[in-house]
């Protein structure tokens, strides 16, 4: 069994004289270059969160502008927003990325620039973190770069920028980082990775609640695989201790978010989405689910139409699930990888589970 260090440093495609720093630098440059295929308008001063129909343009921008102006004027995050209805709690009613690090950008630059830059940075990090995760799994440099760019440019990531769904983009970027830190903690027995994982969990929750709890389920499956089924797990792994530390990291991460979560829990009974409100019930909860007919958009993004031409069953739809033929074909080829069959099975079953 290879040691933790040898697994992390495996570089099948790199020549013996090429340094890992150069590998990582080249990979980052490719992720940045791929992102700039879509991000170049920001270099000319344009905003990347869509037109008059985008959620960011309609509401999110004003939330963030109010928060930034209040902080710069008073030196504190506002507790109350008097400009909505008869007034709303600012923190409790979830006015965007209040405690997420991107909020700091709005204290030092114009709000529209800060929002655009925050999303652009995460767009690049989506590919970079995926690349680093794949390298830690022992994949070749070529395979890892392809995986990073493919995930970075997939529709469910890239299309979040148009409506300004920055929170979803944040969690999409953090997802491979979360899997990577948990891999380091369990397979590579790096204790400090549990602390890093706790911090990542906090970022997930502060980024966007909805994708965060789905991601936590996926990470739970990943932890069980690493402890019980991973052929490269340490021979002396203690399932109770390892899963216990992973759970403690999740609890600590959620505890870090208490400054946002506790006010939100107190506000929930007064929300229109609380029990008995207009936005409740099974019908509402599933109204934005992926209709089975739109599975074809994984290969053909215009199958159900895009934006004004959308004719599917969702009430509104600003994103696409498009992945493209090449990434799906490469994923299918993984079925023949006997060396990583268990890994392919757990990822495939998880993908099918979350698709359902």
mmCIF file of N, CA, C and O in Angstrom, residues 40-76:
data_model
loop_
_atom_site.group_PDB
_atom_site.id
_atom_site.type_symbol
_atom_site.label_atom_id
_atom_site.label_comp_id
_atom_site.label_asym_id
_atom_site.label_seq_id
_atom_site.Cartn_x
_atom_site.Cartn_y
_atom_site.Cartn_z
ATOM 1 N N UNK A 40 -14.448 37.246 -19.776
ATOM 2 C CA UNK A 40 -13.720 38.389 -20.330
ATOM 3 C C UNK A 40 -14.500 39.703 -20.288
ATOM 4 O O UNK A 40 -13.881 40.769 -20.188
ATOM 5 N N UNK A 41 -15.861 39.713 -20.337
ATOM 6 C CA UNK A 41 -16.536 41.022 -20.269
ATOM 7 C C UNK A 41 -16.232 41.813 -19.001
ATOM 8 O O UNK A 41 -16.344 43.043 -19.000
ATOM 9 N N UNK A 42 -15.843 41.117 -17.918
ATOM 10 C CA UNK A 42 -15.552 41.868 -16.682
ATOM 11 C C UNK A 42 -14.323 42.755 -16.864
ATOM 12 O O UNK A 42 -14.170 43.759 -16.163
ATOM 13 N N UNK A 43 -13.434 42.408 -17.811
ATOM 14 C CA UNK A 43 -12.245 43.226 -18.061
ATOM 15 C C UNK A 43 -12.601 44.556 -18.703
ATOM 16 O O UNK A 43 -11.799 45.487 -18.687
ATOM 17 N N UNK A 44 -13.792 44.646 -19.276
ATOM 18 C CA UNK A 44 -14.248 45.900 -19.882
ATOM 19 C C UNK A 44 -15.229 46.639 -18.973
ATOM 20 O O UNK A 44 -15.907 47.561 -19.417
ATOM 21 N N UNK A 45 -15.307 46.212 -17.707
ATOM 22 C CA UNK A 45 -16.152 46.908 -16.742
ATOM 23 C C UNK A 45 -17.601 46.471 -16.721
ATOM 24 O O UNK A 45 -18.435 47.136 -16.103
ATOM 25 N N UNK A 46 -17.917 45.366 -17.375
ATOM 26 C CA UNK A 46 -19.309 44.916 -17.418
ATOM 27 C C UNK A 46 -19.619 44.015 -16.222
ATOM 28 O O UNK A 46 -18.760 43.310 -15.716
ATOM 29 N N UNK A 47 -20.901 44.051 -15.808
ATOM 30 C CA UNK A 47 -21.357 43.169 -14.748
ATOM 31 C C UNK A 47 -21.718 41.822 -15.366
ATOM 32 O O UNK A 47 -22.132 41.741 -16.515
ATOM 33 N N UNK A 48 -21.579 40.752 -14.559
ATOM 34 C CA UNK A 48 -21.833 39.412 -15.073
ATOM 35 C C UNK A 48 -23.084 38.785 -14.479
ATOM 36 O O UNK A 48 -23.271 37.586 -14.587
ATOM 37 N N UNK A 49 -23.935 39.592 -13.841
ATOM 38 C CA UNK A 49 -25.128 38.980 -13.265
ATOM 39 C C UNK A 49 -26.389 39.378 -14.016
ATOM 40 O O UNK A 49 -27.385 39.795 -13.462
ATOM 41 N N UNK A 50 -26.339 39.204 -15.320
ATOM 42 C CA UNK A 50 -27.544 39.220 -16.134
ATOM 43 C C UNK A 50 -28.205 40.570 -16.277
ATOM 44 O O UNK A 50 -27.680 41.615 -15.902
ATOM 45 N N UNK A 51 -29.389 40.533 -16.869
ATOM 46 C CA UNK A 51 -30.165 41.733 -17.136
ATOM 47 C C UNK A 51 -31.244 41.950 -16.104
ATOM 48 O O UNK A 51 -31.134 41.528 -14.950
ATOM 49 N N UNK A 52 -32.318 42.586 -16.532
ATOM 50 C CA UNK A 52 -33.355 43.033 -15.600
ATOM 51 C C UNK A 52 -34.146 41.888 -14.977
ATOM 52 O O UNK A 52 -34.886 42.107 -14.028
ATOM 53 N N UNK A 53 -33.990 40.662 -15.494
ATOM 54 C CA UNK A 53 -34.742 39.546 -14.930
ATOM 55 C C UNK A 53 -33.957 38.787 -13.869
ATOM 56 O O UNK A 53 -34.518 37.939 -13.176
ATOM 57 N N UNK A 54 -32.678 39.048 -13.750
ATOM 58 C CA UNK A 54 -31.871 38.243 -12.836
ATOM 59 C C UNK A 54 -32.208 38.564 -11.383
ATOM 60 O O UNK A 54 -32.538 39.698 -11.029
ATOM 61 N N UNK A 55 -32.111 37.544 -10.548
ATOM 62 C CA UNK A 55 -32.388 37.719 -9.123
ATOM 63 C C UNK A 55 -31.434 38.734 -8.493
ATOM 64 O O UNK A 55 -31.821 39.501 -7.612
ATOM 65 N N UNK A 56 -30.194 38.732 -8.942
ATOM 66 C CA UNK A 56 -29.226 39.677 -8.393
ATOM 67 C C UNK A 56 -29.583 41.110 -8.765
ATOM 68 O O UNK A 56 -29.487 42.016 -7.935
ATOM 69 N N UNK A 57 -29.996 41.316 -9.995
ATOM 70 C CA UNK A 57 -30.356 42.664 -10.444
ATOM 71 C C UNK A 57 -31.619 43.149 -9.745
ATOM 72 O O UNK A 57 -31.718 44.310 -9.342
ATOM 73 N N UNK A 58 -32.599 42.255 -9.583
ATOM 74 C CA UNK A 58 -33.889 42.640 -9.000
ATOM 75 C C UNK A 58 -33.776 42.883 -7.498
ATOM 76 O O UNK A 58 -34.351 43.839 -6.962
ATOM 77 N N UNK A 59 -33.056 42.032 -6.792
ATOM 78 C CA UNK A 59 -33.054 42.110 -5.328
ATOM 79 C C UNK A 59 -31.668 42.018 -4.710
ATOM 80 O O UNK A 59 -31.323 42.796 -3.822
ATOM 81 N N UNK A 60 -30.864 41.062 -5.147
ATOM 82 C CA UNK A 60 -29.594 40.801 -4.479
ATOM 83 C C UNK A 60 -28.666 41.995 -4.437
ATOM 84 O O UNK A 60 -27.995 42.239 -3.421
ATOM 85 N N UNK A 61 -28.597 42.751 -5.522
ATOM 86 C CA UNK A 61 -27.703 43.905 -5.561
ATOM 87 C C UNK A 61 -28.092 44.941 -4.507
ATOM 88 O O UNK A 61 -27.233 45.484 -3.801
ATOM 89 N N UNK A 62 -29.385 45.210 -4.391
ATOM 90 C CA UNK A 62 -29.826 46.215 -3.412
ATOM 91 C C UNK A 62 -29.551 45.747 -1.984
ATOM 92 O O UNK A 62 -29.195 46.556 -1.124
ATOM 93 N N UNK A 63 -29.725 44.427 -1.713
ATOM 94 C CA UNK A 63 -29.396 43.902 -0.380
ATOM 95 C C UNK A 63 -27.939 44.181 -0.049
ATOM 96 O O UNK A 63 -27.605 44.659 1.049
ATOM 97 N N UNK A 64 -27.077 43.878 -0.988
ATOM 98 C CA UNK A 64 -25.648 43.981 -0.746
ATOM 99 C C UNK A 64 -25.201 45.442 -0.699
ATOM 100 O O UNK A 64 -24.310 45.792 0.078
ATOM 101 N N UNK A 65 -25.820 46.286 -1.516
ATOM 102 C CA UNK A 65 -25.480 47.709 -1.484
ATOM 103 C C UNK A 65 -25.867 48.315 -0.141
ATOM 104 O O UNK A 65 -25.086 49.069 0.464
ATOM 105 N N UNK A 66 -27.055 47.985 0.358
ATOM 106 C CA UNK A 66 -27.499 48.493 1.658
ATOM 107 C C UNK A 66 -26.552 48.025 2.759
ATOM 108 O O UNK A 66 -26.142 48.806 3.630
ATOM 109 N N UNK A 67 -26.177 46.740 2.720
ATOM 110 C CA UNK A 67 -25.285 46.216 3.750
ATOM 111 C C UNK A 67 -23.918 46.873 3.721
ATOM 112 O O UNK A 67 -23.364 47.217 4.767
ATOM 113 N N UNK A 68 -23.378 47.068 2.516
ATOM 114 C CA UNK A 68 -22.053 47.684 2.398
ATOM 115 C C UNK A 68 -22.071 49.132 2.842
ATOM 116 O O UNK A 68 -21.179 49.585 3.577
ATOM 117 N N UNK A 69 -23.077 49.898 2.412
ATOM 118 C CA UNK A 69 -23.154 51.307 2.797
ATOM 119 C C UNK A 69 -23.359 51.461 4.292
ATOM 120 O O UNK A 69 -22.784 52.360 4.917
ATOM 121 N N UNK A 70 -24.173 50.599 4.875
ATOM 122 C CA UNK A 70 -24.399 50.657 6.318
ATOM 123 C C UNK A 70 -23.127 50.332 7.084
ATOM 124 O O UNK A 70 -22.803 50.987 8.090
ATOM 125 N N UNK A 71 -22.397 49.341 6.623
ATOM 126 C CA UNK A 71 -21.160 48.970 7.319
ATOM 127 C C UNK A 71 -20.124 50.083 7.227
ATOM 128 O O UNK A 71 -19.468 50.420 8.220
ATOM 129 N N UNK A 72 -19.978 50.669 6.042
ATOM 130 C CA UNK A 72 -18.994 51.732 5.874
ATOM 131 C C UNK A 72 -19.373 52.975 6.675
ATOM 132 O O UNK A 72 -18.504 53.717 7.148
ATOM 133 N N UNK A 73 -20.684 53.195 6.845
ATOM 134 C CA UNK A 73 -21.129 54.383 7.580
ATOM 135 C C UNK A 73 -21.059 54.180 9.090
ATOM 136 O O UNK A 73 -20.734 55.115 9.833
ATOM 137 N N UNK A 74 -21.370 52.962 9.552
ATOM 138 C CA UNK A 74 -21.506 52.732 10.985
ATOM 139 C C UNK A 74 -20.461 51.786 11.562
ATOM 140 O O UNK A 74 -20.401 51.606 12.786
ATOM 141 N N UNK A 75 -19.699 51.120 10.705
ATOM 142 C CA UNK A 75 -18.688 50.195 11.199
ATOM 143 C C UNK A 75 -19.249 48.904 11.730
ATOM 144 O O UNK A 75 -18.584 48.199 12.494
ATOM 145 N N UNK A 76 -20.480 48.572 11.343
ATOM 146 C CA UNK A 76 -21.114 47.340 11.829
ATOM 147 C C UNK A 76 -22.097 46.824 10.784
ATOM 148 O O UNK A 76 -22.630 47.597 9.966
#
